PDB file of C-alpha atoms and ligand atoms in Angstrom:
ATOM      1  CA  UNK A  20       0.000   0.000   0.000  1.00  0.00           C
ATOM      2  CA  UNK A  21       1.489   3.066  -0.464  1.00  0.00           C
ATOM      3  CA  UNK A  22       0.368   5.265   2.736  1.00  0.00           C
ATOM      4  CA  UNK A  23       2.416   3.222   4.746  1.00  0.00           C
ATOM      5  CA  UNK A  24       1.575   3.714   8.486  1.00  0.00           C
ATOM      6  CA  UNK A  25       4.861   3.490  10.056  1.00  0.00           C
ATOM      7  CA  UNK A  26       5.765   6.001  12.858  1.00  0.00           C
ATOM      8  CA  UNK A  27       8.297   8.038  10.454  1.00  0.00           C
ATOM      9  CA  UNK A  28       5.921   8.396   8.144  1.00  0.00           C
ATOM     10  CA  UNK A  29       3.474   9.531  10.538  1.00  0.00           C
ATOM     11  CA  UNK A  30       5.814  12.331  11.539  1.00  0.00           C
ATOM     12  CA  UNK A  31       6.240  13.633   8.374  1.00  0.00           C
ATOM     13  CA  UNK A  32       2.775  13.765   7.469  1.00  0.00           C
ATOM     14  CA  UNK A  33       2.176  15.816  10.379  1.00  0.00           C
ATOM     15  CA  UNK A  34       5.126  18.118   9.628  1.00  0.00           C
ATOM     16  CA  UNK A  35       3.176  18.551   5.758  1.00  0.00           C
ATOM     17  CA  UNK A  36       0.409  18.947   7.696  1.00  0.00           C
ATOM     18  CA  UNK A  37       1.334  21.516   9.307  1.00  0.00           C
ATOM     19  CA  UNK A  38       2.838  23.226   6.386  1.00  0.00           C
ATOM     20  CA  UNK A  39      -0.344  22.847   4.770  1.00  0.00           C
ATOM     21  CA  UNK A  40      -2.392  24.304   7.672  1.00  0.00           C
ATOM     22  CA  UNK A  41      -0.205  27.080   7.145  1.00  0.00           C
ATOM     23  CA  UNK A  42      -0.431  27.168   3.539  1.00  0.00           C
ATOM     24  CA  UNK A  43      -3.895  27.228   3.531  1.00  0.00           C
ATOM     25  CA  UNK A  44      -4.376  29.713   6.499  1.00  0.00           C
ATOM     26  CA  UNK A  45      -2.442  32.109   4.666  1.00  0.00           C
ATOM     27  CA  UNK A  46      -4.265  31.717   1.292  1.00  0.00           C
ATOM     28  CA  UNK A  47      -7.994  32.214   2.742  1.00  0.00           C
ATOM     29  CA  UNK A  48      -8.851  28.020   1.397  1.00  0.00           C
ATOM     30  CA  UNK A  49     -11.179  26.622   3.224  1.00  0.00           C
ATOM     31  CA  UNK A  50     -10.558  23.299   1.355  1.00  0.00           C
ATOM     32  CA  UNK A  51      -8.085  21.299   2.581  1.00  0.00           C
ATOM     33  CA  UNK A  52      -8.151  18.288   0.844  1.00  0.00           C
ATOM     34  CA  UNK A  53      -9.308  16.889  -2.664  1.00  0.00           C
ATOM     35  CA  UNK A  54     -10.162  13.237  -2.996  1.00  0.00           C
ATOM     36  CA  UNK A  55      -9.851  12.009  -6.790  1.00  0.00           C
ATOM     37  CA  UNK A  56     -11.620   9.021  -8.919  1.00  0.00           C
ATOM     38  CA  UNK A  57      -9.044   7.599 -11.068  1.00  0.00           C
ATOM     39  CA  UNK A  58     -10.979   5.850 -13.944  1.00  0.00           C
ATOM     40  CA  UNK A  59     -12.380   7.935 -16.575  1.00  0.00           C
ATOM     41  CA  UNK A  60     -11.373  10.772 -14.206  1.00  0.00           C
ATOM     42  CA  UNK A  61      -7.723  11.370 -14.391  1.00  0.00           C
ATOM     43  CA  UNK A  62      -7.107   8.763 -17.027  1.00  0.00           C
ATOM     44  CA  UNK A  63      -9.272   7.733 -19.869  1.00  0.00           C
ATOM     45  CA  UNK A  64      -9.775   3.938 -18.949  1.00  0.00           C
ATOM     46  CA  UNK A  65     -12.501   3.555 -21.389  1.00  0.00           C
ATOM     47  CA  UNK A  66     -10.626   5.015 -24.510  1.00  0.00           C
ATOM     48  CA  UNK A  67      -7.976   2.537 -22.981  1.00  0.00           C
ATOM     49  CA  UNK A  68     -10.035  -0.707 -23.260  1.00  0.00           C
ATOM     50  CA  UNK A  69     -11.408   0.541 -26.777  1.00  0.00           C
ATOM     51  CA  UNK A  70      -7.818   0.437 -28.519  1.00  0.00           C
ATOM     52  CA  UNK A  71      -7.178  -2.812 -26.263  1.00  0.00           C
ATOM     53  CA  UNK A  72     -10.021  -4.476 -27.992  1.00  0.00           C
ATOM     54  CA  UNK A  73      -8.790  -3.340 -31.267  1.00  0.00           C
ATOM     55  CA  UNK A  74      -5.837  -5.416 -30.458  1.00  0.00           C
ATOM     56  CA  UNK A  75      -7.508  -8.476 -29.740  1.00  0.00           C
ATOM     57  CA  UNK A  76      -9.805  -8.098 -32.915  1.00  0.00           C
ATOM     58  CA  UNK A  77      -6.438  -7.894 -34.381  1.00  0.00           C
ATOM     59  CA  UNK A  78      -5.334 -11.210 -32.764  1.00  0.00           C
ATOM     60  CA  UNK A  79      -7.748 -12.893 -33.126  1.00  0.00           C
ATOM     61  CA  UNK A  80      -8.520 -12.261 -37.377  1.00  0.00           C
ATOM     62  CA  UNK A  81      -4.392 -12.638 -37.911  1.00  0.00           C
ATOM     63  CA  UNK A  82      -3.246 -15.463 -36.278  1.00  0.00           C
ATOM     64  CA  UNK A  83      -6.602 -16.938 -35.433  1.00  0.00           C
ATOM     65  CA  UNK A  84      -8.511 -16.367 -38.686  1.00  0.00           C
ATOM     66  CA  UNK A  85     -11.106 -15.117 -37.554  1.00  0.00           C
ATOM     67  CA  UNK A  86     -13.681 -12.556 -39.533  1.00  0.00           C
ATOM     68  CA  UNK A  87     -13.713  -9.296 -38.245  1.00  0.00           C
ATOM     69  CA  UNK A  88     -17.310  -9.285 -37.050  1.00  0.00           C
ATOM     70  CA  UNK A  89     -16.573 -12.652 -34.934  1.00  0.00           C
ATOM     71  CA  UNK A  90     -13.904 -10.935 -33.428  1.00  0.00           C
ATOM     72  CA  UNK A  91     -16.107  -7.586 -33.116  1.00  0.00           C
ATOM     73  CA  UNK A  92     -18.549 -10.165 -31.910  1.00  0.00           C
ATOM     74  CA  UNK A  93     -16.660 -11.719 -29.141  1.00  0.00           C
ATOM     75  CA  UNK A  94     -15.266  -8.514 -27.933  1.00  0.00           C
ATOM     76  CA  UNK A  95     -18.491  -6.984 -27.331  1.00  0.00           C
ATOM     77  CA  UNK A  96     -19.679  -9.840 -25.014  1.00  0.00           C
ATOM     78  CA  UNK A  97     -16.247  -9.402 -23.202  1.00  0.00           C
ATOM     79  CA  UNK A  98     -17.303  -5.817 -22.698  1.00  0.00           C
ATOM     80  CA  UNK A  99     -20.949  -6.534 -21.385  1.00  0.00           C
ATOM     81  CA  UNK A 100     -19.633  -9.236 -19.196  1.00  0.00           C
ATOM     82  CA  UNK A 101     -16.713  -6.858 -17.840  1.00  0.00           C
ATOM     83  CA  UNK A 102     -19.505  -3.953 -17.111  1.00  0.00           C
ATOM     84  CA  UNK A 103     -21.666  -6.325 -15.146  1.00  0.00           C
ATOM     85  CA  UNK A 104     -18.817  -8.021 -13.214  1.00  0.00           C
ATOM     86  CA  UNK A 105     -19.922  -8.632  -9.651  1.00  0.00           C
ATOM     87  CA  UNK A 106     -17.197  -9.954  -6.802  1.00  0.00           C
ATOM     88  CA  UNK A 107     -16.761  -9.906  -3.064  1.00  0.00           C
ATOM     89  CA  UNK A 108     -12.476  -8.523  -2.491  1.00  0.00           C
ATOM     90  CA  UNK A 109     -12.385 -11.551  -0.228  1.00  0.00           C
ATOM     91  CA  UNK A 110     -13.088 -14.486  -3.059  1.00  0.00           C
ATOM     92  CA  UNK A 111     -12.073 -13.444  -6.269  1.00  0.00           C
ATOM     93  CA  UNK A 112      -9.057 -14.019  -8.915  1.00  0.00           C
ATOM     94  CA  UNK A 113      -9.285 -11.199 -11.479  1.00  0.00           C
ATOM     95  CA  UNK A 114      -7.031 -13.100 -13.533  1.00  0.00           C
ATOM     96  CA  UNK A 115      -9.494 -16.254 -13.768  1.00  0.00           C
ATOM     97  CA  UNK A 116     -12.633 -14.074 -13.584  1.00  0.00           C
ATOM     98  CA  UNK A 117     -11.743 -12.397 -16.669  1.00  0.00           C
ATOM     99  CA  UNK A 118     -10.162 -14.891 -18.651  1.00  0.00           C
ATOM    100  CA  UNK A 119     -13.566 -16.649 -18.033  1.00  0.00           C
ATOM    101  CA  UNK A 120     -15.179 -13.595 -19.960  1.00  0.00           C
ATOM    102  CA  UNK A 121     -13.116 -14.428 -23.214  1.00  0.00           C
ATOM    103  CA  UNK A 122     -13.545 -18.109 -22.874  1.00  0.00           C
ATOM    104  CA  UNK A 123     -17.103 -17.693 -22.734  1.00  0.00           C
ATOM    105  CA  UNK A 124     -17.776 -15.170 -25.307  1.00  0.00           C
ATOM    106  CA  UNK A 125     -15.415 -17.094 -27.392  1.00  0.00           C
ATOM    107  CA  UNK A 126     -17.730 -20.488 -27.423  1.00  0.00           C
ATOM    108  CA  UNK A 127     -20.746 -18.094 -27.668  1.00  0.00           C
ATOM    109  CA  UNK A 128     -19.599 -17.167 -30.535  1.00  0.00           C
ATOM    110  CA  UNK A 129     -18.053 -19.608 -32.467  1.00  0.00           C
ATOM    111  CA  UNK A 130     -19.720 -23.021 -30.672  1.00  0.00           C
ATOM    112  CA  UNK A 131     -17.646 -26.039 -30.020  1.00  0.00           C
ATOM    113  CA  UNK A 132     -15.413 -26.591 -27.072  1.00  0.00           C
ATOM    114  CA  UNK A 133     -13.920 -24.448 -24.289  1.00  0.00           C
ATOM    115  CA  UNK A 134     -10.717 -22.671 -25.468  1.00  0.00           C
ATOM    116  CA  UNK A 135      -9.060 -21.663 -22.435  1.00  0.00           C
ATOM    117  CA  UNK A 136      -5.011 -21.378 -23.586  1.00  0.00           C
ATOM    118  CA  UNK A 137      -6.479 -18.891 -26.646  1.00  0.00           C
ATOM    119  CA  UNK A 138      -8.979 -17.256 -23.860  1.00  0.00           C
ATOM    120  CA  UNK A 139      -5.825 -16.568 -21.535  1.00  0.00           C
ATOM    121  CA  UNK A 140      -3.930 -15.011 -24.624  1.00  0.00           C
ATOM    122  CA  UNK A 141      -6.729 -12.241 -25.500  1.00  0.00           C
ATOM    123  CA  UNK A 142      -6.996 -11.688 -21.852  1.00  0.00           C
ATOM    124  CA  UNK A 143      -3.529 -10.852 -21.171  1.00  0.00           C
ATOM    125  CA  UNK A 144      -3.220  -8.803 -24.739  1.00  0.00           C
ATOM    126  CA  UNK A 145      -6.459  -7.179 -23.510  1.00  0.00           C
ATOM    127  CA  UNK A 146      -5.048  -6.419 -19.800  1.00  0.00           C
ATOM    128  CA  UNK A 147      -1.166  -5.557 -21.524  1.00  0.00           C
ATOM    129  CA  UNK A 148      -2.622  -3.361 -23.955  1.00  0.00           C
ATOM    130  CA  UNK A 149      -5.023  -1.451 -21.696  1.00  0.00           C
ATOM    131  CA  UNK A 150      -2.403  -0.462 -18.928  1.00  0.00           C
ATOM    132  CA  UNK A 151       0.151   0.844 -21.558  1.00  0.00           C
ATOM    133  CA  UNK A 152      -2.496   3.510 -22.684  1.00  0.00           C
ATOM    134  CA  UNK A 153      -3.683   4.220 -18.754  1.00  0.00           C
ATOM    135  CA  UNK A 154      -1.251   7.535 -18.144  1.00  0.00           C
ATOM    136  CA  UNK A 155      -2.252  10.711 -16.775  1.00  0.00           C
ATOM    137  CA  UNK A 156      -2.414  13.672 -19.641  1.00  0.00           C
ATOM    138  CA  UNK A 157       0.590  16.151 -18.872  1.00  0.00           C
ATOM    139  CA  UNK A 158      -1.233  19.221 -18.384  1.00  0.00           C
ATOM    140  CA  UNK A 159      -3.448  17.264 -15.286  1.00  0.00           C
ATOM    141  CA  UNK A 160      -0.418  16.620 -13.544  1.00  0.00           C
ATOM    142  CA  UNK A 161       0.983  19.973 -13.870  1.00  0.00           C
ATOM    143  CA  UNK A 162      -2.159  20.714 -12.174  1.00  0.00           C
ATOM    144  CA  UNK A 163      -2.117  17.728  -9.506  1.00  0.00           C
ATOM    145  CA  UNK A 164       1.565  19.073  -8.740  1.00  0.00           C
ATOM    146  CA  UNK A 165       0.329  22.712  -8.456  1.00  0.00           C
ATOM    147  CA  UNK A 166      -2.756  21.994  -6.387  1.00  0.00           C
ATOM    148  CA  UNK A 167      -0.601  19.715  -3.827  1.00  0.00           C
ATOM    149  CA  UNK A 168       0.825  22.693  -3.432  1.00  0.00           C
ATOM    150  CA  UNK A 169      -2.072  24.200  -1.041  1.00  0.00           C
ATOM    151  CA  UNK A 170      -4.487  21.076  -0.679  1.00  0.00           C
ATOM    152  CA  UNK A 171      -3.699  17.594   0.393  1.00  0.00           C
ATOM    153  CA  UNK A 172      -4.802  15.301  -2.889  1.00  0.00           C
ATOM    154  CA  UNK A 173      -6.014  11.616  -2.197  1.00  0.00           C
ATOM    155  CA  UNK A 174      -6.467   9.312  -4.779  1.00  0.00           C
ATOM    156  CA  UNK A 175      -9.750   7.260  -3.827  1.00  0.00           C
ATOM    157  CA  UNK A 176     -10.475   4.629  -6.702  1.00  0.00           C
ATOM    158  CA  UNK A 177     -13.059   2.088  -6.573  1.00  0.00           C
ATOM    159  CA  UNK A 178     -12.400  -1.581  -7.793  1.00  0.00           C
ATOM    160  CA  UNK A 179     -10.538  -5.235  -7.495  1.00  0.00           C
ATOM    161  CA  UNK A 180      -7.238  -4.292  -5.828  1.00  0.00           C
ATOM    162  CA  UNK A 181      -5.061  -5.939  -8.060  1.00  0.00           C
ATOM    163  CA  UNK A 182      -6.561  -4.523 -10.852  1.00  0.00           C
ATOM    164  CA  UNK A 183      -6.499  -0.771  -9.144  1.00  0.00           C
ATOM    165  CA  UNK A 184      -2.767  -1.257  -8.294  1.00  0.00           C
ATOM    166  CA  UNK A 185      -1.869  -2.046 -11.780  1.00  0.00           C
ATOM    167  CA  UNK A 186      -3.257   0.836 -12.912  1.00  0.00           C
ATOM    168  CA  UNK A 187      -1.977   2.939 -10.558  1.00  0.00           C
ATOM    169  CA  UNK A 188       1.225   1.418 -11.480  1.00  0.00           C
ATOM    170  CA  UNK A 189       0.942   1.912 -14.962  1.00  0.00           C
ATOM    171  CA  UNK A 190       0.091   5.689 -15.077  1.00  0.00           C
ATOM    172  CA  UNK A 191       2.702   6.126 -12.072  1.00  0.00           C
ATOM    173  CA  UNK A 192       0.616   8.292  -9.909  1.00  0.00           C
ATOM    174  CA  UNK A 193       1.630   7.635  -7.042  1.00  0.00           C
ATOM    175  CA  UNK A 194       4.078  10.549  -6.370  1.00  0.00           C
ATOM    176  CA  UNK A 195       0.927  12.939  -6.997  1.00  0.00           C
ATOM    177  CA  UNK A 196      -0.792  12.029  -3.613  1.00  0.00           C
ATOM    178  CA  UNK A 197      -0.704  11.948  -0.449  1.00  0.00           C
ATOM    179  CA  UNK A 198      -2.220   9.006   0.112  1.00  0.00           C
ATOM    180  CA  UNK A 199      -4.077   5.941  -2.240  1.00  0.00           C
ATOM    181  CA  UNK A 200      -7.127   4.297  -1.344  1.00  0.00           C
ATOM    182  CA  UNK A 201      -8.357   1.324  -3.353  1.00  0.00           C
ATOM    183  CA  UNK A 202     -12.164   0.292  -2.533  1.00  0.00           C
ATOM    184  CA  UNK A 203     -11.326  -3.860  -2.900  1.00  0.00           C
ATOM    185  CA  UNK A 204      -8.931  -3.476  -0.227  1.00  0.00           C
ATOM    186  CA  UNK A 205     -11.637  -1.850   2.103  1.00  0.00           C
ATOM    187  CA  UNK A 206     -14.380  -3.093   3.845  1.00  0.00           C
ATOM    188  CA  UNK A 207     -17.017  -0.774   1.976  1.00  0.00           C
ATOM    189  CA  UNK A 208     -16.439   1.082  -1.362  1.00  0.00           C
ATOM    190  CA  UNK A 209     -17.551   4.353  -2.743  1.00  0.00           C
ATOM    191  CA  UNK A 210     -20.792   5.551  -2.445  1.00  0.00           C
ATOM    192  CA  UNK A 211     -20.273   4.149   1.371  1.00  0.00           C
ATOM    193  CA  UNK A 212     -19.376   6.766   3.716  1.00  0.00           C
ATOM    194  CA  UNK A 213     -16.781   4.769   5.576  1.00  0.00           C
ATOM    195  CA  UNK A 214     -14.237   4.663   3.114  1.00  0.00           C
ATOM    196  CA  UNK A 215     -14.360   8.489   2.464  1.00  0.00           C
ATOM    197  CA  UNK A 216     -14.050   8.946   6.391  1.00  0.00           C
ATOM    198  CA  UNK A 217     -11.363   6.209   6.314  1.00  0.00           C
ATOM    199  CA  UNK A 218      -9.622   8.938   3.392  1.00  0.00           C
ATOM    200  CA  UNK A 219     -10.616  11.899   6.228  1.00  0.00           C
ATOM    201  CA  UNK A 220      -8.601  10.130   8.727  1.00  0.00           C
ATOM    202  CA  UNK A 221      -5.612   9.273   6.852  1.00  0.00           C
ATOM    203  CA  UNK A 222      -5.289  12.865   5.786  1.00  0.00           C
ATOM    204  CA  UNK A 223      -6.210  14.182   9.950  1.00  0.00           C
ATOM    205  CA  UNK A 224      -8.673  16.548   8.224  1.00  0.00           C
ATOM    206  CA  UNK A 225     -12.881  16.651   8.343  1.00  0.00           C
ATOM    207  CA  UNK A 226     -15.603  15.740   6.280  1.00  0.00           C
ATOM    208  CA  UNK A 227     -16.867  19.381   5.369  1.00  0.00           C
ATOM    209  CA  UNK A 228     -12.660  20.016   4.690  1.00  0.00           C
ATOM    210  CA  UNK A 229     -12.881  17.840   1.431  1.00  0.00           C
ATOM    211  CA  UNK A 230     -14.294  18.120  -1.822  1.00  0.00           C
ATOM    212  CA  UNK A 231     -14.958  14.564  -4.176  1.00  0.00           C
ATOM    213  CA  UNK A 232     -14.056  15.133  -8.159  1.00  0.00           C
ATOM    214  CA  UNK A 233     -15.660  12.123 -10.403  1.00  0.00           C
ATOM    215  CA  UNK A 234     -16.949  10.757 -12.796  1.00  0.00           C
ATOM    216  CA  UNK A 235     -19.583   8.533 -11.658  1.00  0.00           C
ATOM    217  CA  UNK A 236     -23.107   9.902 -10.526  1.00  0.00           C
ATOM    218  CA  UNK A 237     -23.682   6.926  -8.344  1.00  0.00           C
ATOM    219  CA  UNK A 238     -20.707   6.102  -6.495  1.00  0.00           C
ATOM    220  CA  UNK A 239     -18.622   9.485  -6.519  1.00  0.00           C
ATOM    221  CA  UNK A 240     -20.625  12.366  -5.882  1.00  0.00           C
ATOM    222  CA  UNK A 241     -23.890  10.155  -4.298  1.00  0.00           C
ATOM    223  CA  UNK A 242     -20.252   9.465  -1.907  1.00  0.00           C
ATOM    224  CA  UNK A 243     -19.388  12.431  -1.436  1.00  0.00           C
ATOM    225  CA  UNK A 244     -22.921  13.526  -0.446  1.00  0.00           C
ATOM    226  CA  UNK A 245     -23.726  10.549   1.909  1.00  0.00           C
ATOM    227  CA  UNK A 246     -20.703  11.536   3.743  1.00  0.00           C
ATOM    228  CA  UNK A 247     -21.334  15.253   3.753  1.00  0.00           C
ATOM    229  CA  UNK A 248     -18.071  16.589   2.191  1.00  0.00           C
ATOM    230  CA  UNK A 249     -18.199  20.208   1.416  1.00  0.00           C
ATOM    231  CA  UNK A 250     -18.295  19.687  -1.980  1.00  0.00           C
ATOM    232  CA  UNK A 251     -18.992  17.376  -4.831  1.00  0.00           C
ATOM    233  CA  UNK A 252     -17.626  18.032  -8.437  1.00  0.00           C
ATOM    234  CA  UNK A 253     -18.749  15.562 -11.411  1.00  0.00           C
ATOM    235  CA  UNK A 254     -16.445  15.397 -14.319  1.00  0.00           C
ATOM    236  CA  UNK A 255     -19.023  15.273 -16.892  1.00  0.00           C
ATOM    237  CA  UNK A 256     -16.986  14.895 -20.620  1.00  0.00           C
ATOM    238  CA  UNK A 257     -19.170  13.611 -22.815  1.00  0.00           C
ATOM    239  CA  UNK A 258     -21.721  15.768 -21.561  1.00  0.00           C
ATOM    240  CA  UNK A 259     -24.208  13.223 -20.122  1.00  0.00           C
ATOM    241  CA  UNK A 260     -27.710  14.539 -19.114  1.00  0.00           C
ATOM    242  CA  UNK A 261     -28.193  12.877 -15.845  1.00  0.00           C
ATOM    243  CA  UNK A 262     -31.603  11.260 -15.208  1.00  0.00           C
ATOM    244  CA  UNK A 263     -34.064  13.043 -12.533  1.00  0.00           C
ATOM    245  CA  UNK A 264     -33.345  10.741  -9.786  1.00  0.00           C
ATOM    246  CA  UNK A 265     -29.750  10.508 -10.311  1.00  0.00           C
ATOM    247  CA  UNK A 266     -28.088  12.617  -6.897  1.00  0.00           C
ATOM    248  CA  UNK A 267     -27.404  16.567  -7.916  1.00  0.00           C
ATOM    249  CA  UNK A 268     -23.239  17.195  -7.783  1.00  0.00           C
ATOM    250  CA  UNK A 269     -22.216  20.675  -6.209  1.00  0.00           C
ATOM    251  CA  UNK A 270     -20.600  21.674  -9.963  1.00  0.00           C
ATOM    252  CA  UNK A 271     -20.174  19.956 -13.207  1.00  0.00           C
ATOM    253  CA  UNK A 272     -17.299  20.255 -15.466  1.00  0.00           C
ATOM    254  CA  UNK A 273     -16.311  19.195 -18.637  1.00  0.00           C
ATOM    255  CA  UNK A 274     -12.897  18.458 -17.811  1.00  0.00           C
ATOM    256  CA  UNK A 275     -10.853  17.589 -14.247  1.00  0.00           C
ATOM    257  CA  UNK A 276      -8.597  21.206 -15.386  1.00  0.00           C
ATOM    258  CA  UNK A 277     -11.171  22.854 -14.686  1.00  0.00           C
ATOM    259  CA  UNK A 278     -10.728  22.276 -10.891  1.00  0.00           C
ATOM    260  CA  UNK A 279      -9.293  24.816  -9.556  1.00  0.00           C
ATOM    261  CA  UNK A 280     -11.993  27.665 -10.843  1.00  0.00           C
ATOM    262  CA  UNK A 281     -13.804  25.589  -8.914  1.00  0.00           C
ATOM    263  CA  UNK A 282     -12.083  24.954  -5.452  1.00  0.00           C
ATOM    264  CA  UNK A 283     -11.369  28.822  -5.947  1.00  0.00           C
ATOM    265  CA  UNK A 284     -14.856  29.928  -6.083  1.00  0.00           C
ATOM    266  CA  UNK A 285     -15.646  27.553  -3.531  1.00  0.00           C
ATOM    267  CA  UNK A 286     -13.034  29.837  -1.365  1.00  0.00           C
ATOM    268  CA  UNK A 287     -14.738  32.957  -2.933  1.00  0.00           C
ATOM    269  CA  UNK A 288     -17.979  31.622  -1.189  1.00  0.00           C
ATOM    270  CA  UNK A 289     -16.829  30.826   2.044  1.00  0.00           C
ATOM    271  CA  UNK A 290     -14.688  34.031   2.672  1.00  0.00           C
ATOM    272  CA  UNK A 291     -17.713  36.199   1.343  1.00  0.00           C
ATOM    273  CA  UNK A 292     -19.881  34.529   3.440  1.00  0.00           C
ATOM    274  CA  UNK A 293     -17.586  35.138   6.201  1.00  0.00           C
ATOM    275  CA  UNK A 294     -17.044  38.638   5.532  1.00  0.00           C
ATOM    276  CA  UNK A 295     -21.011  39.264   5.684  1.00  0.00           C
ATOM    277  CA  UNK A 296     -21.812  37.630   9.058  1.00  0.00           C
TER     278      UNK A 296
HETATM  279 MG1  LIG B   6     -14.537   6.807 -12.572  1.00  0.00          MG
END
């Protein structure tokens, strides 16, 4: 894990702390911390798994023989059976889980017997080709490393933890946070409010301190809200018009770099608010 809870790093979190406290006394935030969603948030994970396809389709009508629309076929079932994926952290082997999906949609679509060995190799082209495209755009982590600055970041990502890691690992994000939490290695995930009070207490800072950036009506911002944060921002890119019942984020952006408008204005607010009492 990489918040490691050791004594010395203890102490130095509560020497940035304090630096922060400082930081952010002196600059009027009332934010203090900014919890991130990592998929589809700061990295584009789907456009990831659409050019990781293409390489299976690839696979699969080269070597294989395959027609294209066989391949298209099978890859499409893959992606259904990926989006409805349903595992408790304690039982599961992403690995076998997953290579499942291809063996299955393989048979589905071409009949005869189980192909496991040709399952495994989409899989793992799948998975390889995937994390080489998960990285972080440059101009987001100019802004990660700018906001760090003043706010404590958190990176709180929802999903199997070995899966989670390797991304993580793969768009080497680690150095842009004070702290990583992966739902699958917690009891609850997001929209639960545990985990984002399990994120409060790593950081030593309070609900109504944080603001939640994400992509995901359900889990990130209905999070946020269930746990009261002080804010909620929804990265909204493909400008999706939520349904009626779906919960109401605090702003909506088009893009994450448009975060700190937002945690400005959020400032303007408070200190205005302040300044009229
Ligand atoms: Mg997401």
């Amino acid at each position: 894990m990489f918040l490691a809870c050791e004594p010395a790093s203890r102490m130095r979190w509560r020497g940035r702390e304090l630096e922060r406290g400082v930081a952010a006394g002196r600059m009027g935030l009332s934010v203090r911390a900014v919890f991130f969603d990592l998929d589809n948030t700061l990295i584009d994970t789907a456009q990831a798994s659409r050019k990781a396809m293409l390489e299976v389709i690839k696979l699969l009508q080269s070597k294989y023989h395959y027609y294209k629309e066989e391949a298209e076929i099978i890859c499409d079932k893959v992606q259904v059976k990926l989006s409805k994926e349903c595992f408790h952290p304690s039982n599961i082997c992403i690995t076998d889980i997953r290579t499942s999906h291809w063996e299955e949609a393989i048979q589905e679509t071409k009949g005869g017997t189980a192909n496991r060995k040709l399952a495994e190799e989409c899989y793992f082209l799948w998975k390889s080709t995937r994390l080489q495209h998960m990285t972080i755009a440059e101009d987001v982590k100019a802004m990660l490393t700018e906001l760090r600055k003043e706010v404590y970041l958190l990176l709180l990502t929802n999903g199997d933890r070995q899966t989670q890691r390797e991304k993580i690992e793969a768009c080497a994000c680690q150095s842009y946070f004070d702290a990583i939490v992966v739902g699958g290695e917690q009891k609850e995930e997001k929209p639960a409010p545990s985990i984002f009070y399990y994120c409060c207490n790593l950081l030593g800072v309070q609900p109504g301190d944080c603001v939640m950036v994400g992509d995901t009506l359900e889990t990130d911002i209905q999070g946020g809200l269930n746990a009261r944060l002080k804010a909620t921002v929804w990265v909204n890119k493909n400008g999706v018009v939520p349904q009626k019942s779906s919960p109401m984020p605090h702003y909506i952006v088009s893009s994450v770099l448009e975060l700190p408008a937002i945690l400005q204005s959020i400032d303007c607010k408070v200190s205005m608010s302040a300044s009229s009492t």
